[in-house]
Short mmCIF file of C-alpha atoms and ligand atoms in Angstrom, two decimals:
data_model
loop_
_atom_site.label_atom_id
_atom_site.label_comp_id
_atom_site.label_asym_id
_atom_site.label_seq_id
_atom_site.Cartn_x
_atom_site.Cartn_y
_atom_site.Cartn_z
CA MET A 1074 10.35 69.54 -15.19
CA THR A 1075 11.93 66.81 -17.34
CA THR A 1076 13.49 63.82 -15.60
CA PRO A 1077 17.28 64.14 -15.69
CA LYS A 1078 19.26 61.55 -17.63
CA PRO A 1079 20.99 58.93 -15.46
CA LEU A 1080 24.68 59.09 -14.52
CA ARG A 1081 25.58 55.45 -13.90
CA VAL A 1082 28.39 55.12 -11.40
CA GLY A 1083 30.85 52.26 -10.99
CA MET A 1084 32.82 52.49 -7.76
CA VAL A 1085 36.11 50.68 -7.12
CA GLY A 1086 36.80 49.92 -3.44
CA TYR A 1087 34.29 49.86 -0.62
CA ALA A 1088 36.07 50.51 2.69
CA PHE A 1089 35.98 53.82 4.60
CA MET A 1090 36.03 56.06 1.50
CA GLY A 1091 33.73 53.72 -0.42
CA ALA A 1092 31.15 54.05 2.37
CA ALA A 1093 31.44 57.84 2.37
CA HIS A 1094 31.14 58.02 -1.42
CA SER A 1095 28.19 55.58 -1.53
CA HIS A 1096 26.33 57.76 0.94
CA ALA A 1097 27.13 60.85 -1.12
CA TRP A 1098 25.93 59.40 -4.45
CA ARG A 1099 22.68 58.33 -2.79
CA THR A 1100 22.06 61.54 -0.84
CA ALA A 1101 23.11 64.29 -3.29
CA PRO A 1102 20.05 64.08 -5.58
CA ARG A 1103 17.71 63.99 -2.58
CA PHE A 1104 18.84 67.42 -1.33
CA PHE A 1105 20.08 69.16 -4.48
CA ASP A 1106 18.54 69.52 -7.95
CA LEU A 1107 21.06 67.92 -10.26
CA PRO A 1108 21.24 67.94 -14.06
CA LEU A 1109 21.90 64.16 -14.09
CA ALA A 1110 20.49 61.45 -11.84
CA PRO A 1111 23.27 59.38 -10.18
CA GLU A 1112 22.62 55.63 -10.13
CA LEU A 1113 24.68 53.28 -7.99
CA ALA A 1114 25.21 50.85 -10.87
CA ALA A 1115 28.13 48.67 -9.76
CA VAL A 1116 30.77 48.29 -7.09
CA ALA A 1117 34.05 46.43 -7.67
CA GLY A 1118 36.33 44.71 -5.20
CA ARG A 1119 38.54 41.61 -5.24
CA ASN A 1120 36.89 39.73 -2.39
CA PRO A 1121 33.59 38.24 -3.71
CA GLU A 1122 31.92 38.03 -0.31
CA GLY A 1123 33.17 41.42 0.81
CA VAL A 1124 32.03 43.19 -2.33
CA ARG A 1125 28.60 41.51 -2.26
CA ALA A 1126 28.11 42.50 1.38
CA ALA A 1127 29.15 46.10 0.57
CA ALA A 1128 26.73 46.23 -2.37
CA ARG A 1129 23.87 45.10 -0.10
CA LYS A 1130 24.80 47.46 2.69
CA TYR A 1131 25.36 50.59 0.60
CA GLY A 1132 22.80 49.90 -2.11
CA TRP A 1133 24.80 49.13 -5.27
CA ASP A 1134 22.88 47.35 -8.05
CA SER A 1135 25.61 44.92 -9.15
CA VAL A 1136 29.12 43.75 -8.29
CA GLU A 1137 32.36 43.01 -10.13
CA THR A 1138 35.40 41.25 -8.68
CA ASP A 1139 37.72 42.78 -11.28
CA TRP A 1140 37.58 46.56 -11.80
CA ARG A 1141 38.56 46.08 -15.46
CA ARG A 1142 35.07 44.71 -16.10
CA LEU A 1143 33.64 48.12 -15.25
CA MET A 1144 35.58 49.62 -18.15
CA GLU A 1145 34.04 47.13 -20.58
CA ARG A 1146 30.47 47.75 -19.43
CA ASP A 1147 28.53 50.24 -21.53
CA ASP A 1148 26.06 50.80 -18.70
CA ILE A 1149 28.69 52.70 -16.65
CA ASP A 1150 29.28 56.43 -17.23
CA LEU A 1151 31.61 57.34 -14.36
CA ILE A 1152 34.27 55.53 -12.36
CA ASP A 1153 34.69 56.48 -8.70
CA ILE A 1154 38.11 55.39 -7.39
CA CYS A 1155 38.19 54.68 -3.64
CA THR A 1156 41.25 52.42 -3.49
CA PRO A 1157 44.78 52.90 -2.09
CA GLY A 1158 47.01 55.31 -4.01
CA ASN A 1159 49.15 52.68 -5.77
CA THR A 1160 46.15 51.70 -7.94
CA HIS A 1161 44.85 55.18 -8.85
CA ALA A 1162 46.89 55.76 -12.00
CA GLU A 1163 46.09 52.44 -13.68
CA ILE A 1164 42.36 52.60 -12.91
CA ALA A 1165 41.94 56.30 -13.76
CA ILE A 1166 43.81 56.04 -17.06
CA ALA A 1167 41.85 52.92 -18.09
CA ALA A 1168 38.57 54.65 -17.22
CA LEU A 1169 39.34 57.87 -19.09
CA GLU A 1170 40.51 55.91 -22.12
CA ALA A 1171 37.26 53.92 -22.00
CA GLY A 1172 35.37 57.24 -22.16
CA LYS A 1173 34.20 57.26 -18.55
CA HIS A 1174 34.28 60.31 -16.29
CA VAL A 1175 36.44 59.86 -13.18
CA LEU A 1176 36.31 60.85 -9.55
CA CYS A 1177 39.60 59.82 -7.91
CA GLU A 1178 40.33 59.87 -4.18
CA LYS A 1179 43.24 61.94 -2.89
CA PRO A 1180 46.17 62.11 -3.08
CA LEU A 1181 45.91 61.76 -6.85
CA ALA A 1182 48.78 59.26 -7.08
CA ASN A 1183 51.85 57.95 -5.30
CA SER A 1184 54.37 59.88 -7.37
CA VAL A 1185 54.67 63.00 -9.49
CA GLU A 1186 55.40 60.81 -12.51
CA GLU A 1187 52.09 58.93 -12.15
CA ALA A 1188 50.20 62.15 -11.47
CA GLU A 1189 51.71 63.72 -14.61
CA LYS A 1190 50.59 60.78 -16.74
CA MET A 1191 47.11 60.90 -15.25
CA THR A 1192 46.89 64.64 -15.89
CA ALA A 1193 47.99 64.29 -19.52
CA VAL A 1194 45.38 61.57 -20.12
CA ALA A 1195 42.72 63.62 -18.29
CA GLU A 1196 43.44 66.70 -20.38
CA ALA A 1197 43.21 64.70 -23.62
CA ALA A 1198 39.96 63.09 -22.41
CA ALA A 1199 38.48 66.50 -21.52
CA GLU A 1200 38.84 67.46 -25.20
CA ARG A 1201 36.40 64.61 -25.90
CA GLY A 1202 34.02 65.71 -23.11
CA VAL A 1203 35.23 63.07 -20.62
CA LEU A 1204 35.79 64.84 -17.30
CA SER A 1205 37.75 64.10 -14.14
CA MET A 1206 38.15 65.41 -10.62
CA CYS A 1207 40.26 64.61 -7.56
CA GLY A 1208 38.44 64.13 -4.25
CA PHE A 1209 39.83 66.81 -1.96
CA SER A 1210 36.53 66.74 -0.08
CA TYR A 1211 37.39 69.37 2.54
CA ARG A 1212 36.96 72.05 -0.12
CA ARG A 1213 33.26 71.33 0.26
CA THR A 1214 33.08 72.03 3.99
CA PRO A 1215 30.83 75.12 4.11
CA ALA A 1216 33.13 77.03 6.50
CA LEU A 1217 36.19 76.47 4.27
CA ALA A 1218 34.18 77.43 1.17
CA LEU A 1219 33.15 80.59 3.04
CA ALA A 1220 36.81 81.23 3.93
CA LYS A 1221 37.66 81.10 0.23
CA ARG A 1222 34.82 83.47 -0.60
CA MET A 1223 36.06 85.95 2.03
CA VAL A 1224 39.65 85.79 0.75
CA ASP A 1225 38.44 86.26 -2.84
CA ASP A 1226 36.30 89.23 -1.72
CA GLY A 1227 39.41 90.85 -0.22
CA ARG A 1228 38.15 90.73 3.37
CA LEU A 1229 41.60 89.70 4.62
CA GLY A 1230 43.59 92.03 2.35
CA GLY A 1231 47.01 90.84 1.19
CA LEU A 1232 47.94 87.53 2.81
CA ARG A 1233 51.01 87.27 5.04
CA HIS A 1234 50.71 84.01 6.98
CA VAL A 1235 49.26 80.57 6.23
CA ARG A 1236 49.19 78.28 9.26
CA ALA A 1237 47.91 74.77 8.57
CA GLN A 1238 47.74 71.80 10.89
CA TYR A 1239 46.10 68.43 10.43
CA LEU A 1240 46.16 66.56 13.73
CA GLN A 1241 44.80 63.07 14.43
CA ASP A 1242 45.78 60.49 17.08
CA TRP A 1243 44.64 57.09 15.80
CA LEU A 1244 48.22 55.77 15.43
CA SER A 1245 49.41 56.78 18.90
CA ASP A 1246 49.00 53.18 20.10
CA ALA A 1247 52.29 51.47 19.14
CA ASP A 1248 50.34 48.21 18.80
CA ALA A 1249 47.88 49.52 16.23
CA PRO A 1250 48.12 47.19 13.20
CA LEU A 1251 50.25 47.61 10.12
CA THR A 1252 47.60 48.54 7.54
CA TRP A 1253 48.06 49.65 3.93
CA ARG A 1254 48.24 53.28 5.09
CA LEU A 1255 51.61 52.44 6.70
CA ASP A 1256 53.03 50.70 3.64
CA LYS A 1257 54.76 53.14 1.29
CA SER A 1258 54.30 50.85 -1.71
CA LYS A 1259 50.53 51.18 -1.31
CA SER A 1260 49.96 54.61 0.23
CA GLY A 1261 52.89 56.59 -1.21
CA SER A 1262 53.52 58.35 2.11
CA GLY A 1263 52.09 58.54 5.63
CA SER A 1264 50.60 61.54 7.40
CA LEU A 1265 52.05 63.69 4.64
CA GLY A 1266 49.94 62.34 1.78
CA ASP A 1267 47.00 61.06 3.80
CA ILE A 1268 46.16 64.24 5.68
CA GLY A 1269 48.87 66.81 4.88
CA ALA A 1270 47.67 66.68 1.24
CA HIS A 1271 44.29 68.03 2.37
CA SER A 1272 45.99 70.98 4.11
CA ILE A 1273 48.13 71.72 1.07
CA ASP A 1274 45.13 71.61 -1.26
CA ALA A 1275 42.97 73.73 1.04
CA ALA A 1276 45.73 76.32 1.54
CA GLN A 1277 46.48 76.65 -2.19
CA TRP A 1278 42.79 76.71 -3.12
CA ILE A 1279 41.69 79.26 -0.53
CA THR A 1280 44.61 81.62 -1.09
CA GLY A 1281 44.56 81.06 -4.86
CA LEU A 1282 48.35 80.80 -4.61
CA ASN A 1283 50.65 77.85 -5.26
CA ILE A 1284 53.42 76.79 -2.90
CA THR A 1285 56.76 77.48 -4.57
CA GLY A 1286 59.25 75.94 -2.11
CA VAL A 1287 59.53 74.08 1.20
CA SER A 1288 61.88 73.05 3.99
CA ALA A 1289 60.70 69.87 5.70
CA LEU A 1290 61.11 67.33 8.46
CA LEU A 1291 59.56 63.84 8.50
CA GLU A 1292 59.52 61.47 11.47
CA THR A 1293 58.48 57.86 12.02
CA PHE A 1294 57.95 57.33 15.75
CA VAL A 1295 56.90 53.66 15.67
CA LYS A 1296 59.11 51.71 13.28
CA GLU A 1297 57.41 48.29 13.49
CA ARG A 1298 53.81 47.27 14.05
CA PRO A 1299 51.81 44.05 14.39
CA VAL A 1300 50.95 42.37 11.12
CA GLY A 1301 47.21 41.60 10.79
CA GLY A 1302 45.23 41.94 14.00
CA ASP A 1303 41.82 43.53 14.47
CA PHE A 1304 41.31 46.31 12.04
CA VAL A 1305 38.66 48.62 13.39
CA GLY A 1306 38.09 51.70 11.26
CA LEU A 1307 41.48 53.38 10.96
CA GLY A 1308 43.30 52.21 14.06
CA GLY A 1309 42.30 49.16 16.08
CA HIS A 1310 44.61 46.91 18.05
CA GLY A 1311 47.08 44.46 16.54
CA GLY A 1312 48.08 42.56 19.70
CA THR A 1313 51.51 42.53 21.29
CA ASP A 1314 52.76 38.94 20.77
CA GLY A 1315 52.54 38.24 17.04
CA PRO A 1316 54.97 39.12 14.26
CA ARG A 1317 55.72 42.75 13.44
CA GLY A 1318 56.50 44.38 10.14
CA PRO A 1319 58.23 47.63 9.21
CA VAL A 1320 56.39 50.95 8.95
CA THR A 1321 57.71 52.46 5.72
CA VAL A 1322 56.02 55.87 5.84
CA ASP A 1323 56.24 59.04 7.91
CA ASP A 1324 54.20 59.30 11.10
CA ALA A 1325 54.50 63.08 11.15
CA ALA A 1326 55.39 65.74 8.60
CA LEU A 1327 56.37 69.36 9.29
CA PHE A 1328 57.35 71.98 6.77
CA THR A 1329 57.70 75.67 6.18
CA ALA A 1330 56.67 77.00 2.79
CA ARG A 1331 56.67 80.01 0.51
CA PHE A 1332 53.70 80.82 -1.70
CA GLU A 1333 53.76 82.68 -4.99
CA ALA A 1334 52.85 86.36 -4.87
CA ARG A 1335 49.39 87.46 -5.83
CA HIS A 1336 49.51 88.95 -9.30
CA ASP A 1337 47.66 92.09 -8.17
CA ASP A 1338 49.63 92.50 -4.92
CA GLY A 1339 51.54 95.59 -6.03
CA ALA A 1340 48.99 98.01 -4.57
CA ASP A 1341 48.70 96.08 -1.33
CA ALA A 1342 52.40 95.65 -0.71
CA GLY A 1343 51.85 94.77 2.94
CA SER A 1344 51.72 91.13 1.90
CA GLY A 1345 55.49 90.92 1.69
CA GLY A 1346 58.15 91.43 4.30
CA SER A 1347 60.26 94.34 3.11
CA GLY A 1348 57.74 96.74 1.63
CA HIS A 1349 60.29 97.41 -1.15
CA GLY A 1350 60.58 95.96 -4.62
CA ALA A 1351 58.47 93.07 -5.86
CA PRO A 1352 55.81 91.92 -3.39
CA ALA A 1353 56.49 88.55 -1.75
CA GLY A 1354 53.81 85.92 -1.35
CA PRO A 1355 52.68 84.67 2.05
CA ILE A 1356 54.81 82.31 4.12
CA GLY A 1357 53.33 79.11 5.48
CA ILE A 1358 53.84 76.54 8.19
CA PHE A 1359 52.33 73.05 7.93
CA GLU A 1360 52.07 70.14 10.37
CA ALA A 1361 50.45 66.75 9.74
CA THR A 1362 50.45 63.96 12.33
CA ARG A 1363 48.43 60.97 13.44
CA PHE A 1364 50.11 61.06 16.88
CA ALA A 1365 48.59 64.19 18.46
CA LEU A 1366 46.86 62.50 21.39
CA GLY A 1367 43.43 63.97 21.98
CA ARG A 1368 43.19 65.57 18.54
CA LYS A 1369 40.78 63.45 16.53
CA ASN A 1370 40.35 65.23 13.23
CA ALA A 1371 41.69 68.72 13.87
CA MET A 1372 42.12 69.96 10.30
CA ARG A 1373 42.98 73.58 11.08
CA LEU A 1374 43.75 76.53 8.92
CA GLU A 1375 44.55 80.09 9.94
CA LEU A 1376 45.28 82.95 7.56
CA ASN A 1377 46.52 86.39 8.53
CA GLY A 1378 46.27 89.21 6.03
CA THR A 1379 46.76 92.97 6.01
CA LYS A 1380 43.10 93.61 6.92
CA GLY A 1381 42.08 90.61 8.97
CA SER A 1382 42.42 86.94 9.86
CA ILE A 1383 40.37 83.78 9.67
CA ALA A 1384 40.74 80.57 11.63
CA PHE A 1385 39.08 77.18 11.12
CA ASP A 1386 39.16 73.87 13.00
CA PHE A 1387 37.29 70.85 11.62
CA GLU A 1388 36.55 69.72 15.17
CA ASP A 1389 34.22 72.74 15.21
CA MET A 1390 33.38 72.45 11.54
CA ASN A 1391 30.18 74.50 11.45
CA SER A 1392 31.94 77.72 12.36
CA LEU A 1393 34.64 80.07 11.12
CA GLN A 1394 36.53 82.62 13.25
CA PHE A 1395 37.01 86.04 11.67
CA TYR A 1396 39.05 89.00 12.90
CA ASP A 1397 38.36 92.26 11.08
CA SER A 1398 40.93 95.01 11.78
CA ALA A 1399 38.43 97.67 10.67
CA LEU A 1400 36.51 97.04 13.90
CA GLU A 1401 37.62 98.16 17.37
CA PRO A 1402 40.70 96.06 18.35
CA ASP A 1403 38.87 94.75 21.40
CA ALA A 1404 36.11 93.33 19.18
CA GLY A 1405 38.47 90.34 18.87
CA PHE A 1406 37.77 87.29 16.73
CA ARG A 1407 34.08 86.71 15.98
CA LYS A 1408 32.59 83.27 15.52
CA ILE A 1409 30.51 82.98 12.36
CA MET A 1410 28.08 80.07 12.50
CA VAL A 1411 28.32 78.85 8.91
CA THR A 1412 24.75 77.61 8.77
CA GLU A 1413 22.95 80.56 7.16
CA PRO A 1414 21.17 80.02 3.83
CA SER A 1415 23.55 82.61 2.33
CA HIS A 1416 26.56 80.41 3.12
CA PRO A 1417 27.97 77.87 0.65
CA TYR A 1418 25.88 74.65 0.35
CA THR A 1419 23.86 75.24 3.53
CA ALA A 1420 20.56 76.44 2.02
CA ASN A 1421 19.77 72.91 0.82
CA TRP A 1422 19.96 71.43 4.31
CA TRP A 1423 18.53 72.14 7.71
CA PRO A 1424 17.24 75.37 9.29
CA THR A 1425 19.86 77.86 10.52
CA GLY A 1426 22.09 76.61 13.31
CA HIS A 1427 21.38 72.89 12.93
CA GLY A 1428 24.76 72.09 11.44
CA LEU A 1429 26.35 69.59 9.08
CA GLY A 1430 28.92 66.77 9.44
CA TYR A 1431 31.87 65.04 7.79
CA GLU A 1432 29.72 63.19 5.24
CA HIS A 1433 28.24 66.39 3.83
CA GLY A 1434 31.60 67.31 2.26
CA PHE A 1435 31.38 64.16 0.13
CA THR A 1436 27.78 64.90 -0.81
CA HIS A 1437 28.73 68.42 -1.89
CA GLN A 1438 31.64 66.94 -3.85
CA VAL A 1439 29.16 64.82 -5.83
CA VAL A 1440 26.89 67.86 -6.32
CA ASP A 1441 29.73 69.96 -7.74
CA LEU A 1442 30.98 67.10 -9.91
CA VAL A 1443 27.54 66.28 -11.37
CA ASN A 1444 26.82 69.96 -12.01
CA ALA A 1445 30.13 70.31 -13.86
CA ILE A 1446 29.51 67.17 -15.93
CA GLY A 1447 25.97 68.37 -16.70
CA ALA A 1448 27.33 71.72 -17.90
CA GLY A 1449 30.22 70.06 -19.79
CA GLU A 1450 32.70 72.08 -17.71
CA GLN A 1451 35.97 71.06 -16.03
CA PRO A 1452 35.23 70.12 -12.39
CA SER A 1453 37.53 71.44 -9.67
CA PRO A 1454 39.97 70.28 -8.38
CA SER A 1455 41.16 68.99 -11.72
CA PHE A 1456 43.90 66.37 -12.01
CA ALA A 1457 46.22 69.29 -12.86
CA ASP A 1458 45.37 70.94 -9.50
CA ALA A 1459 46.02 67.63 -7.75
CA LEU A 1460 49.32 67.27 -9.62
CA GLN A 1461 50.44 70.57 -8.08
CA VAL A 1462 49.68 69.10 -4.61
CA GLN A 1463 51.65 65.99 -5.60
CA LYS A 1464 54.63 68.18 -6.49
CA VAL A 1465 54.52 69.79 -3.05
CA LEU A 1466 54.40 66.32 -1.41
CA ALA A 1467 57.45 65.28 -3.45
CA ALA A 1468 59.32 68.49 -2.55
CA VAL A 1469 58.61 67.89 1.15
CA GLU A 1470 60.04 64.37 0.92
CA ALA A 1471 63.07 65.57 -1.04
CA SER A 1472 63.79 68.30 1.50
CA ALA A 1473 63.39 65.94 4.46
CA ASP A 1474 65.75 63.45 2.79
CA ASN A 1475 68.29 66.22 2.39
CA SER A 1476 68.56 67.54 6.00
CA SER A 1477 65.62 69.96 5.48
CA ARG A 1478 67.37 71.88 2.71
CA TRP A 1479 65.18 74.30 0.81
CA GLN A 1480 63.48 72.54 -2.07
CA ASN A 1481 61.73 74.38 -4.87
CA VAL A 1482 58.44 72.89 -6.04
C1 SOE B 2473 42.63 58.98 7.60
O1 SOE B 2473 43.71 59.58 8.16
C2 SOE B 2473 41.63 59.92 6.96
O2 SOE B 2473 40.49 59.17 6.76
C3 SOE B 2473 42.06 60.46 5.61
O3 SOE B 2473 42.44 59.43 4.72
C4 SOE B 2473 40.93 61.24 5.03
O4 SOE B 2473 41.28 61.76 3.79
C5 SOE B 2473 40.53 62.35 6.02
O5 SOE B 2473 39.34 62.92 5.58
C6 SOE B 2473 40.29 61.82 7.40
O6 SOE B 2473 41.35 61.00 7.80
#
C-alpha cells in the first residue's frame, strides 16, 4: 500500500471544540484507513502562552498568534475553525480564497447574511476543488446515522411527527459566569444556535426534509451574570459579589415547525393530516434549553411514521429505540444496541457492545471529511446545508420577536 499524501491542518481556537477536534485529527487515521494523512501542522490563538500550552497538550507542531498567518503559509492545506460564531465568516472566506479546505464549527455563522456569503464563496471554491464542511458532529453518532438509514430504507413509512429536544443544565446556576456563549455579539444566539441548531440539522438530515415554517418562543431566565469569575468547562461559578453584565441571548428556545412534504409521498398519503389532496409534510416540535436541571446532554429525537417510530437520547447514545407496527402491538419499542459491525462507523472500533462516546462523533466527522476531500467530492453537511439551518434559526428569532406569529423559512 502506498503512503497517503499528508493533509496539513491549521486549527483556529483551542478551547472545548479545539480539544475535541485535536483528538479527532489525531485519532481518525489510527482507526480508519484514510486517503490522506492528517498532520496537526499549526494551531492559532491570540494568547501566546495559551496557544503554546494548547499546542503542547494536544500535539500541534507549530503555533501562530494571528490566524491570518495560517492563510499565508503554503504548508497548510485545511483550516479548522473552532472559534465563536462572530469570527467564522471572516476566517472561512479568507481560507477558501487562499485555496484551503475548511471545516467550520456550527452554527455556520451568526446571521443568514454571513452564511449566504460563506456559501457563495464555498460554492465558487468547490469549482476549483477547494472543499468545505460545517461541523454538525451529531450526524456522526452511530445511532443517529442508523436512524437516517432506517428512515431512508422506509422502515418508518411516511413521517408524521418530529419531536426534538436538546436539554442541558449547565446554566441553571444564576451565578454561572457571563461567557462568550451568553453574548449575542459573539455567539449569535443562546440555546437556540448552540444546541437547537444540532436538533434542527439532525431532524432535517434524518428526514431528508427541510423545515418550511415555525412559530416560536424564546426566554431568558437570568438577565445578568457575574463578569469574569472561574470558568470551568462550560459553566463554573462567577461569584456573587462582583459586577454583573447583561445576558443578551435566549436561555431557552421552543418552536413548532412544518416540514416540506416528501416528493414521493403521494402513495403513502398517511404522512399528512387530511388524507385528501396534496400530502402534507411532518409537523415538528423543538425545545432547546440549558436550564433543564438533571439533564446533562439529552439530545433527543423521536420520529413517528405510518409504519413505525424511532427514539434516541444522547444520554444513552449507544442505542436506538425502534417500534415496528408490523410486529405484535405488545412487542413495544425494542432497544437496538448500535454497536454491531453492520452499524455505521462501529466496525472500526471495539467488539460488539463495548460502546462509543462523545468524542467519536468528531473522529467520524474527520473521517468523512478526509474521505470526501480524497475523492474530490462535496463533504456533507455543506455550507449550503448549514445555511438552511441558519435560515431556520433566523425564522425562530423573527417569530419569537413577533408574538410567536407563524414565520416562513
Ligand atoms: C455547549 O452547550 C455544547 O458544547 C455545544 O456547543 C456543543 O455543540 C454540543 O455538542 C454540546 O454542548
